[in-house]
Short mmCIF file of C-alpha atoms and ligand atoms in Angstrom, two decimals:
data_model
loop_
_atom_site.label_atom_id
_atom_site.label_comp_id
_atom_site.label_asym_id
_atom_site.label_seq_id
_atom_site.Cartn_x
_atom_site.Cartn_y
_atom_site.Cartn_z
CA MET A 763 118.40 77.31 -58.14
CA ASN A 764 118.41 75.64 -61.12
CA TRP A 765 115.97 75.35 -64.10
CA SER A 766 114.50 72.07 -62.68
CA GLU A 767 113.96 73.66 -59.14
CA ARG A 768 112.57 76.70 -60.46
CA SER A 769 110.15 75.05 -62.71
CA ARG A 770 108.91 73.03 -59.53
CA GLN A 771 108.08 76.17 -57.82
CA ALA A 772 106.59 77.97 -61.00
CA VAL A 773 105.13 75.53 -63.45
CA TRP A 774 102.43 73.08 -62.82
CA HIS A 775 103.58 70.28 -64.98
CA PRO A 776 100.85 68.40 -66.93
CA CYS A 777 99.89 64.77 -66.52
CA THR A 778 101.97 64.82 -63.27
CA GLN A 779 101.68 64.44 -59.59
CA MET A 780 103.92 67.49 -58.75
CA LYS A 781 104.86 65.81 -55.20
CA GLN A 782 106.71 63.06 -57.19
CA HIS A 783 108.93 65.81 -58.65
CA ALA A 784 110.94 65.75 -55.31
CA GLN A 785 112.10 62.25 -55.98
CA LEU A 786 112.11 62.73 -59.84
CA PRO A 787 112.96 66.21 -60.84
CA PRO A 788 111.79 67.44 -64.39
CA ARG A 789 114.81 67.63 -66.90
CA ALA A 790 115.64 70.91 -67.95
CA ILE A 791 116.42 70.47 -71.79
CA VAL A 792 118.13 73.53 -73.34
CA SER A 793 118.56 72.38 -76.82
CA ALA A 794 117.55 69.93 -79.24
CA GLU A 795 118.43 68.45 -82.60
CA GLY A 796 117.10 65.76 -84.62
CA PRO A 797 115.92 62.95 -82.46
CA TRP A 798 118.35 64.38 -79.60
CA LEU A 799 117.58 66.51 -76.82
CA VAL A 800 120.39 68.09 -74.58
CA ASP A 801 119.81 68.66 -70.74
CA ASP A 802 121.39 71.69 -68.62
CA ALA A 803 124.12 69.20 -67.65
CA GLY A 804 125.02 68.55 -71.45
CA HIS A 805 123.53 65.08 -71.00
CA ARG A 806 122.02 63.56 -74.41
CA ILE A 807 118.68 62.07 -74.49
CA LEU A 808 117.20 60.21 -77.38
CA ASP A 809 113.54 61.29 -77.84
CA ALA A 810 112.02 57.79 -78.24
CA VAL A 811 108.56 58.93 -77.80
CA SER A 812 108.66 61.95 -80.59
CA SER A 813 107.94 64.39 -77.52
CA TRP A 814 104.55 63.06 -76.75
CA TRP A 815 104.11 61.56 -80.15
CA VAL A 816 103.96 65.10 -82.02
CA ASN A 817 107.63 65.18 -83.63
CA LEU A 818 108.23 63.68 -87.03
CA PHE A 819 111.50 64.79 -88.59
CA GLY A 820 113.70 65.67 -85.40
CA HIS A 821 113.82 68.84 -83.64
CA GLY A 822 115.08 71.86 -85.46
CA PHE A 823 114.16 70.64 -88.87
CA ALA A 824 115.33 73.08 -91.34
CA PRO A 825 112.32 73.20 -93.72
CA ILE A 826 109.73 73.82 -90.73
CA ARG A 827 112.02 76.27 -89.18
CA GLU A 828 112.63 78.42 -92.59
CA ALA A 829 108.80 78.27 -93.22
CA ILE A 830 107.94 79.92 -89.74
CA THR A 831 110.94 82.44 -89.95
CA ASP A 832 109.88 83.45 -93.55
CA GLN A 833 105.89 83.79 -92.47
CA LEU A 834 107.17 85.54 -89.19
CA GLY A 835 108.29 88.37 -91.78
CA ARG A 836 105.07 88.40 -93.74
CA VAL A 837 101.91 87.93 -91.37
CA ASP A 838 102.52 86.60 -87.57
CA HIS A 839 98.82 85.96 -86.57
CA ILE A 840 95.47 87.66 -87.59
CA MET A 841 91.98 86.36 -86.74
CA LEU A 842 90.26 84.18 -88.80
CA ALA A 843 86.60 85.05 -88.44
CA GLY A 844 86.01 87.98 -91.20
CA LEU A 845 89.83 87.46 -92.37
CA THR A 846 91.57 85.18 -94.10
CA HIS A 847 95.41 84.39 -95.38
CA PRO A 848 97.38 82.37 -97.83
CA PRO A 849 98.76 79.79 -95.25
CA VAL A 850 95.41 78.78 -94.10
CA VAL A 851 94.01 78.63 -97.51
CA GLU A 852 96.70 76.60 -98.92
CA LEU A 853 96.88 74.25 -96.20
CA SER A 854 92.99 73.67 -96.32
CA GLU A 855 93.01 72.94 -99.78
CA ARG A 856 95.76 70.57 -99.53
CA LEU A 857 94.56 68.77 -96.46
CA GLY A 858 91.14 68.46 -98.62
CA GLN A 859 93.21 66.80 -101.58
CA LEU A 860 94.85 64.18 -99.26
CA THR A 861 91.69 63.04 -97.59
CA GLY A 862 88.84 63.76 -99.74
CA LEU A 863 86.98 65.47 -97.00
CA GLY A 864 87.30 69.23 -96.58
CA HIS A 865 85.95 72.45 -94.86
CA ALA A 866 89.11 72.47 -92.43
CA PHE A 867 88.04 74.27 -89.36
CA TYR A 868 91.08 74.76 -87.02
CA ALA A 869 92.24 75.01 -83.31
CA SER A 870 95.32 74.69 -81.44
CA ASP A 871 95.14 71.29 -79.97
CA GLY A 872 93.81 67.86 -80.23
CA ALA A 873 91.38 67.79 -77.44
CA SER A 874 89.74 71.30 -79.10
CA ALA A 875 89.61 69.04 -82.25
CA THR A 876 87.63 66.33 -80.48
CA GLU A 877 85.24 69.23 -79.15
CA ILE A 878 84.47 70.63 -82.56
CA ALA A 879 83.96 67.12 -84.09
CA LEU A 880 81.58 66.18 -81.38
CA LYS A 881 79.87 69.68 -81.63
CA MET A 882 79.59 69.59 -85.35
CA SER A 883 78.22 66.41 -85.47
CA ALA A 884 75.54 66.97 -82.87
CA HIS A 885 74.60 70.51 -84.46
CA SER A 886 74.38 69.12 -87.95
CA TRP A 887 71.80 66.61 -86.95
CA ARG A 888 69.81 69.48 -85.00
CA ASN A 889 70.25 71.49 -87.93
CA ARG A 890 68.63 69.15 -90.02
CA GLY A 891 65.77 68.59 -87.13
CA LEU A 892 67.13 65.55 -85.60
CA GLY A 893 68.18 67.17 -82.28
CA CYS A 894 67.53 63.96 -80.57
CA LYS A 895 70.99 62.74 -81.79
CA HIS A 896 73.36 64.07 -79.53
CA ARG A 897 74.70 61.06 -77.96
CA PHE A 898 78.10 59.51 -78.63
CA ILE A 899 79.85 56.37 -78.64
CA GLY A 900 83.73 55.75 -77.86
CA LEU A 901 85.63 52.70 -77.28
CA GLU A 902 87.09 50.85 -74.41
CA GLY A 903 90.48 52.27 -73.85
CA GLY A 904 89.75 54.92 -76.06
CA TYR A 905 91.64 58.57 -75.82
CA HIS A 906 90.58 61.92 -77.13
CA GLY A 907 91.90 64.21 -74.92
CA GLU A 908 91.19 65.81 -71.60
CA THR A 909 88.83 68.79 -71.89
CA ALA A 910 85.10 67.75 -70.66
CA GLY A 911 83.87 67.14 -73.86
CA ALA A 912 86.80 64.92 -75.06
CA LEU A 913 86.91 63.54 -71.73
CA SER A 914 83.33 62.11 -71.72
CA VAL A 915 84.46 59.94 -74.76
CA THR A 916 87.74 58.77 -73.34
CA ASP A 917 87.95 55.70 -71.25
CA ILE A 918 90.90 56.00 -69.24
CA PRO A 919 89.96 55.49 -65.61
CA LEU A 920 93.00 57.22 -64.27
CA PHE A 921 92.06 60.39 -66.33
CA ARG A 922 88.21 60.32 -66.18
CA GLU A 923 87.39 59.14 -62.33
CA ALA A 924 88.03 62.53 -60.56
CA TYR A 925 86.00 64.38 -63.17
CA ALA A 926 83.12 61.68 -63.51
CA PRO A 927 80.49 64.01 -62.23
CA LEU A 928 81.43 66.81 -64.97
CA LEU A 929 81.04 64.20 -67.64
CA ARG A 930 78.33 63.50 -70.08
CA LEU A 931 77.59 59.93 -70.34
CA SER A 932 78.27 58.22 -73.53
CA ALA A 933 78.39 54.59 -74.50
CA THR A 934 81.73 52.68 -74.11
CA LEU A 935 81.60 49.81 -76.67
CA PRO A 936 83.99 46.87 -76.74
CA SER A 937 87.51 47.54 -78.23
CA PRO A 938 88.87 45.52 -81.31
CA ASP A 939 92.06 44.99 -79.34
CA PRO A 940 92.55 41.44 -79.75
CA ARG A 941 94.34 41.25 -76.24
CA ARG A 942 90.88 42.04 -74.94
CA ALA A 943 89.35 38.86 -76.42
CA ALA A 944 87.93 36.55 -73.37
CA PRO A 945 89.97 33.51 -72.91
CA GLY A 946 89.21 30.95 -75.54
CA VAL A 947 87.91 33.81 -77.79
CA SER A 948 89.98 33.88 -81.13
CA PRO A 949 90.95 37.16 -82.27
CA GLU A 950 88.83 36.92 -85.14
CA GLN A 951 85.84 36.03 -83.04
CA HIS A 952 86.52 38.75 -80.77
CA LEU A 953 86.72 41.45 -83.77
CA GLN A 954 83.50 39.94 -84.79
CA ASP A 955 81.86 40.26 -81.45
CA CYS A 956 82.88 43.84 -81.24
CA ILE A 957 81.30 44.58 -84.66
CA ASP A 958 78.27 42.80 -83.51
CA ALA A 959 78.09 44.83 -80.28
CA LEU A 960 78.34 47.92 -82.51
CA ALA A 961 75.62 46.76 -84.76
CA ALA A 962 73.46 45.97 -81.49
CA HIS A 963 74.13 49.31 -79.69
CA LEU A 964 73.05 51.18 -83.13
CA ALA A 965 69.91 49.25 -83.97
CA GLU A 966 68.78 50.21 -80.42
CA HIS A 967 70.01 53.77 -80.09
CA ALA A 968 70.90 55.22 -83.45
CA HIS A 969 67.97 57.63 -83.13
CA GLU A 970 69.67 59.34 -80.41
CA THR A 971 73.50 58.72 -81.54
CA ALA A 972 75.37 61.64 -83.27
CA ALA A 973 78.65 59.79 -83.92
CA ILE A 974 81.19 57.17 -82.79
CA ILE A 975 84.54 58.49 -82.19
CA LEU A 976 87.65 56.14 -82.28
CA GLU A 977 91.59 55.96 -82.98
CA PRO A 978 91.82 54.10 -86.30
CA LEU A 979 94.35 51.06 -85.85
CA VAL A 980 96.11 52.17 -82.65
CA GLN A 981 94.50 53.35 -79.37
CA GLY A 982 97.66 55.08 -78.13
CA ALA A 983 96.64 55.74 -74.51
CA ALA A 984 95.35 52.33 -74.06
CA GLY A 985 99.00 51.12 -74.30
CA MET A 986 99.56 51.15 -78.35
CA ALA A 987 96.34 48.69 -78.64
CA MET A 988 96.21 47.75 -82.58
CA HIS A 989 93.39 46.38 -84.11
CA ASP A 990 92.41 45.21 -87.64
CA PRO A 991 91.55 47.58 -90.24
CA ALA A 992 88.42 45.36 -91.02
CA TYR A 993 86.69 47.00 -88.05
CA LEU A 994 86.91 50.40 -89.59
CA VAL A 995 85.27 48.99 -92.80
CA ALA A 996 82.51 47.60 -90.45
CA VAL A 997 82.18 50.88 -88.84
CA ARG A 998 81.92 52.71 -92.00
CA ARG A 999 79.26 50.33 -93.25
CA LEU A 1000 77.33 50.33 -89.73
CA CYS A 1001 77.34 53.85 -89.52
CA ASP A 1002 76.18 54.53 -93.17
CA GLN A 1003 73.32 52.04 -92.46
CA HIS A 1004 72.24 53.76 -89.27
CA GLN A 1005 72.92 57.24 -90.19
CA VAL A 1006 75.48 57.96 -87.39
CA HIS A 1007 78.65 59.89 -88.14
CA TRP A 1008 81.89 58.05 -87.73
CA ILE A 1009 84.90 60.52 -86.33
CA ALA A 1010 88.32 59.50 -87.11
CA ASP A 1011 90.58 60.61 -84.18
CA GLU A 1012 93.88 60.53 -86.23
CA ILE A 1013 95.47 63.01 -84.02
CA ALA A 1014 98.42 60.50 -82.88
CA VAL A 1015 97.99 58.09 -85.88
CA GLY A 1016 98.02 60.71 -88.72
CA PHE A 1017 101.05 61.78 -90.77
CA GLY A 1018 102.61 58.29 -91.30
CA ARG A 1019 102.64 56.77 -87.93
CA THR A 1020 100.96 53.44 -89.01
CA GLY A 1021 102.57 53.40 -92.51
CA THR A 1022 100.25 55.04 -94.65
CA LEU A 1023 99.75 59.01 -94.50
CA PHE A 1024 96.51 58.68 -92.51
CA ALA A 1025 95.37 55.44 -90.66
CA HIS A 1026 92.01 54.97 -91.86
CA GLN A 1027 93.43 54.91 -95.39
CA GLN A 1028 94.48 51.01 -94.46
CA ALA A 1029 90.71 50.14 -94.32
CA ILE A 1030 89.68 48.97 -97.65
CA GLY A 1031 85.84 48.62 -98.25
CA PRO A 1032 84.19 46.06 -100.39
CA ASP A 1033 84.33 48.46 -103.44
CA GLY A 1034 88.32 48.35 -103.36
CA VAL A 1035 88.60 51.75 -101.96
CA ALA A 1036 89.76 53.09 -98.80
CA VAL A 1037 86.97 53.72 -96.57
CA LYS A 1038 86.35 57.65 -95.69
CA PRO A 1039 85.08 58.63 -92.10
CA ASP A 1040 82.59 61.89 -91.89
CA PHE A 1041 85.14 63.53 -89.62
CA ILE A 1042 88.91 63.44 -89.48
CA CYS A 1043 90.71 65.28 -86.25
CA LEU A 1044 94.42 65.99 -87.09
CA SER A 1045 96.87 67.47 -84.72
CA LYS A 1046 100.32 66.14 -82.98
CA GLY A 1047 102.45 65.51 -86.46
CA LEU A 1048 100.30 68.24 -88.45
CA THR A 1049 103.19 70.70 -87.61
CA GLY A 1050 105.98 68.14 -87.43
CA GLY A 1051 105.81 68.70 -83.49
CA VAL A 1052 106.66 72.10 -83.78
CA MET A 1053 103.52 74.40 -83.48
CA PRO A 1054 100.16 73.83 -81.48
CA LEU A 1055 97.69 73.15 -84.45
CA SER A 1056 94.75 71.19 -84.85
CA ALA A 1057 92.37 70.75 -87.56
CA VAL A 1058 88.91 68.94 -88.09
CA LEU A 1059 87.99 67.80 -91.67
CA THR A 1060 84.53 67.01 -92.62
CA THR A 1061 82.32 66.06 -95.59
CA ASP A 1062 80.14 68.42 -97.92
CA ALA A 1063 76.87 66.86 -96.50
CA VAL A 1064 77.83 68.21 -92.73
CA PHE A 1065 78.97 71.34 -94.23
CA GLN A 1066 75.63 71.85 -95.94
CA ALA A 1067 73.80 71.27 -92.98
CA PHE A 1068 75.13 74.76 -91.66
CA TRP A 1069 74.33 76.69 -94.93
CA ASP A 1070 71.43 78.85 -93.94
CA ASP A 1071 70.33 82.43 -93.92
CA ARG A 1072 70.18 82.07 -89.95
CA THR A 1073 73.42 82.96 -88.09
CA VAL A 1074 72.43 80.53 -85.48
CA HIS A 1075 72.52 77.81 -87.65
CA GLY A 1076 76.02 78.25 -88.44
CA PHE A 1077 78.94 76.71 -86.52
CA LEU A 1078 79.72 79.55 -84.15
CA HIS A 1079 82.74 77.81 -82.40
CA SER A 1080 86.03 79.58 -82.13
CA HIS A 1081 89.24 79.90 -80.58
CA SER A 1082 91.51 82.99 -80.51
CA TYR A 1083 94.29 81.12 -82.31
CA THR A 1084 92.19 79.37 -84.98
CA GLY A 1085 94.43 78.81 -88.17
CA ASN A 1086 97.65 80.64 -86.74
CA PRO A 1087 99.67 81.48 -89.78
CA LEU A 1088 103.01 80.31 -88.40
CA ALA A 1089 101.35 76.77 -87.56
CA CYS A 1090 99.87 76.59 -91.09
CA ARG A 1091 103.17 77.40 -92.82
CA ALA A 1092 104.60 74.72 -90.42
CA ALA A 1093 102.06 72.07 -91.35
CA LEU A 1094 102.70 73.25 -95.29
CA ALA A 1095 106.31 72.27 -94.61
CA VAL A 1096 105.25 68.87 -93.32
CA LEU A 1097 103.17 68.42 -96.23
CA ASP A 1098 105.97 69.20 -98.62
CA THR A 1099 108.20 66.84 -96.83
CA PHE A 1100 105.84 64.13 -97.41
CA ALA A 1101 105.37 65.08 -101.12
CA ALA A 1102 109.05 65.11 -101.77
CA ARG A 1103 111.34 62.02 -102.98
CA ASP A 1104 114.93 61.83 -102.08
CA ALA A 1105 117.62 60.92 -104.92
CA GLN A 1106 116.87 57.34 -104.60
CA GLY A 1107 113.34 58.37 -105.37
CA LEU A 1108 112.13 57.12 -102.05
CA ASP A 1109 109.22 59.39 -100.20
CA VAL A 1110 109.06 59.68 -96.13
CA LEU A 1111 106.65 56.66 -96.06
CA ALA A 1112 109.07 54.36 -98.18
CA ARG A 1113 112.03 55.34 -96.19
CA ASN A 1114 110.28 54.79 -93.04
CA ARG A 1115 109.43 51.39 -94.39
CA GLU A 1116 113.11 50.57 -94.69
CA ALA A 1117 114.02 52.24 -90.92
CA ALA A 1118 111.35 50.23 -89.64
CA ALA A 1119 112.54 47.00 -90.83
CA HIS A 1120 115.90 47.55 -89.85
CA PHE A 1121 114.70 48.65 -86.44
CA HIS A 1122 112.55 45.86 -86.10
CA ALA A 1123 115.18 43.31 -86.77
CA LEU A 1124 117.25 45.10 -83.78
CA THR A 1125 114.30 44.54 -81.25
CA GLU A 1126 114.32 40.69 -81.98
CA PRO A 1127 115.93 40.19 -78.47
CA LEU A 1128 113.36 42.29 -76.89
CA ARG A 1129 110.46 40.12 -78.69
CA ARG A 1130 112.21 36.99 -77.45
CA HIS A 1131 112.73 38.22 -73.66
CA PRO A 1132 111.21 35.93 -71.37
CA ARG A 1133 109.27 38.60 -69.56
CA VAL A 1134 107.92 40.24 -72.84
CA LYS A 1135 104.26 38.67 -72.80
CA ALA A 1136 103.03 40.06 -76.10
CA HIS A 1137 104.68 42.37 -78.78
CA ARG A 1138 102.96 44.65 -81.50
CA HIS A 1139 104.21 46.78 -84.22
CA ILE A 1140 102.86 48.70 -87.19
CA GLY A 1141 104.27 51.57 -89.28
CA MET A 1142 106.69 53.64 -86.64
CA VAL A 1143 105.21 52.41 -83.59
CA TRP A 1144 106.60 49.19 -81.41
CA ALA A 1145 104.95 47.92 -78.34
CA TRP A 1146 105.88 45.23 -75.68
CA ASP A 1147 103.76 44.25 -72.77
CA ILE A 1148 105.96 43.39 -70.13
CA ASP A 1149 105.28 40.69 -67.18
CA VAL A 1150 105.47 42.92 -64.31
CA ARG A 1151 104.53 42.48 -60.52
CA SER A 1152 101.78 44.38 -59.56
CA ASP A 1153 101.72 44.07 -55.82
CA THR A 1154 104.55 46.62 -55.37
CA THR A 1155 104.24 50.38 -53.99
CA GLU A 1156 104.77 53.52 -56.26
CA PRO A 1157 106.91 54.30 -58.09
CA THR A 1158 105.46 52.17 -60.83
CA PHE A 1159 107.10 50.12 -63.13
CA ALA A 1160 106.34 52.64 -65.79
CA GLN A 1161 107.95 55.53 -63.30
CA ARG A 1162 111.03 53.39 -62.69
CA MET A 1163 111.30 52.70 -66.67
CA HIS A 1164 110.85 56.25 -67.20
CA ARG A 1165 113.68 57.11 -64.43
CA ALA A 1166 116.09 54.52 -65.28
CA ALA A 1167 115.97 55.16 -69.14
CA LEU A 1168 116.79 58.84 -68.56
CA ASP A 1169 119.65 58.14 -67.01
CA ALA A 1170 120.73 55.69 -69.77
CA GLY A 1171 119.95 58.74 -72.30
CA LEU A 1172 116.37 57.62 -73.51
CA LEU A 1173 113.18 59.49 -73.10
CA LEU A 1174 110.59 56.62 -72.82
CA ARG A 1175 107.21 56.94 -71.12
CA PRO A 1176 105.90 53.23 -70.84
CA ILE A 1177 102.05 52.94 -70.30
CA GLY A 1178 101.08 50.82 -67.17
CA HIS A 1179 103.25 47.74 -68.05
CA THR A 1180 103.51 48.22 -71.56
CA LEU A 1181 106.81 49.70 -73.08
CA TYR A 1182 106.70 51.39 -76.16
CA VAL A 1183 108.56 53.73 -78.60
CA MET A 1184 107.29 55.93 -81.02
CA PRO A 1185 110.31 57.51 -82.57
CA PRO A 1186 110.63 60.38 -84.74
CA TYR A 1187 111.41 59.49 -88.50
CA VAL A 1188 115.01 60.26 -88.63
CA LEU A 1189 116.82 57.75 -86.47
CA SER A 1190 120.16 56.94 -87.85
CA PRO A 1191 121.29 53.37 -87.88
CA ASP A 1192 123.57 54.32 -84.56
CA ASP A 1193 120.63 55.99 -82.84
CA GLN A 1194 118.54 52.73 -83.74
CA ARG A 1195 121.05 50.45 -82.12
CA PHE A 1196 121.50 52.74 -79.27
CA LEU A 1197 117.64 52.82 -78.65
CA ALA A 1198 117.47 48.97 -78.97
CA ASP A 1199 120.22 48.17 -76.78
CA GLY A 1200 119.22 50.77 -74.21
CA LEU A 1201 115.70 49.60 -74.04
CA LEU A 1202 116.97 45.83 -73.10
CA THR A 1203 119.54 47.17 -70.60
CA VAL A 1204 117.03 49.69 -68.99
CA LEU A 1205 114.10 46.76 -68.72
CA ASP A 1206 116.60 44.36 -67.24
CA ALA A 1207 117.52 46.65 -64.70
CA VAL A 1208 114.06 47.82 -63.75
CA LEU A 1209 112.60 44.24 -63.65
CA ALA A 1210 115.19 43.20 -61.41
CA GLU A 1211 114.59 46.34 -59.37
CA VAL A 1212 111.00 45.66 -59.01
CA ASP A 1213 111.44 41.89 -58.38
CA ALA A 1214 113.37 42.45 -55.59
CA LEU A 1215 110.64 44.83 -53.81
CA PRO A 1216 108.75 43.61 -50.88
CA VAL A 1217 105.15 42.89 -51.32
CA HIS A 1218 102.53 45.67 -51.00
CA THR A 1219 99.07 45.35 -51.29
CA ALA A 1220 98.16 49.15 -51.50
CA VAL A 1221 98.49 50.27 -54.94
CA PRO A 1222 95.23 50.09 -56.63
CA ASP A 1223 95.28 47.65 -59.72
CA ALA A 1224 93.80 50.51 -61.84
CA ILE A 1225 97.05 52.46 -61.18
CA ALA A 1226 99.38 49.57 -61.56
CA ALA A 1227 98.09 48.37 -64.36
CA THR A 1228 96.85 51.35 -66.72
CA ALA A 1229 98.42 54.29 -65.39
CA PRO A 1230 100.07 56.42 -68.19
CA MET A 1231 103.45 57.38 -66.86
CA ALA A 1232 101.88 59.91 -64.35
C1 PLP B 2245 96.96 63.22 -77.87
C2 PLP B 2245 95.55 63.05 -78.22
C3 PLP B 2245 94.47 63.77 -78.18
C4 PLP B 2245 94.61 65.13 -77.36
O1 PLP B 2245 95.40 66.12 -77.97
P1 PLP B 2245 95.94 67.27 -77.30
O2 PLP B 2245 96.69 68.03 -78.14
O3 PLP B 2245 96.69 66.72 -76.36
O4 PLP B 2245 94.75 67.84 -76.50
C5 PLP B 2245 93.37 63.42 -78.57
N1 PLP B 2245 93.29 62.21 -79.17
C6 PLP B 2245 94.18 61.43 -79.51
C7 PLP B 2245 94.23 60.10 -79.96
C8 PLP B 2245 95.75 61.87 -79.02
O5 PLP B 2245 96.67 60.97 -79.03
#
């Protein structure tokens, strides 16, 4: 048996209907360098989705590899309760300087960061005698991870439905994604309507609400839905007015993905300064996509709410691998990379602006494609909504695209009818052309395939329209 077959026997793959692996077996990747993966048959595959949005500087990036290797010779892992170590101290200090928040609390994945932020928020109100403030607000299409607490504030039906009885009820408010505007409603009016809906909800429910959680600027799992930073300015104002925390889930959008180091920094308040959330959740790019690590940063006010002689007033949450030294060293190497300038005096964000302009020009044919209904771009994220029939049976458009793209040497995972790329920041001009050409070729081939299918009404719309490539 080859690796792929053995994997189907032994490994339960994430976000996957395992039965479908009979038709589309998992690809076994045996090496990876830069943006390229190599499978066990020697095929090269361009990682156009940064291995699920985590990879920043390509695979095998030397500074990260060297940092981890060096740390392995010092301290591999120790518990963080009652002990500490240099990498976690230094990382926490530097994340504090970069965000203006602090008191970094660590876990190993994004969903755990969401859980920590939700628990910390509600617990901090309770410690202040406001135990009634324990409800949460999420946005339509919001995604914050798939543990039970995180799923409670996630609005992706495909992920939620089976677990609905396990989840805590939370309010889901309209998303400022302009595509959700009702017919005849302008994007500006839709934005205002979303702000008004939040204001109205808070006016009625602030006394029982701990926090609103949202993905600043790009709702990734909703299909790279983008919104105006003005919404975040309004969220800050309304949260202040109503004494509700704002949790910025920067797990996917942090570390330069939207063009600034953190996405919320593009929201400039009335005082001319970028708004600051009460909590920031980080993961994915935090270690450059090499080690599992997440962090939650918060305000002095939240931290102070736990400062007490009584143990039970402390934040007694923990994970065995909290603050893993190897992962922290990887994260420090990432921060060093963002701080460095090249021979031309450019830093990562400036180089990304140049690369993005170049790639954007290459994707012009895609924007003009007759079947592209809408396109979006921010920083290092591009998305195109495709006009696809949804009256066909599975495999879905997204599944067909994934399969055809692999055969063409591209790793893509469309979300429903949205084709997107979120590449590592290290595509060469040749890689960019390969990706842009490949997108167009694969799209045309799959559209021809789907157009030729017989009508089939059995596929629930929810799956056809919103299924992340499952
Ligand atoms: C990926 C993601 C998460 C969950 O992170 P995991 O590490 O997969 O648990 C949470 N929020 C957002 C916005 C994400 O993109």
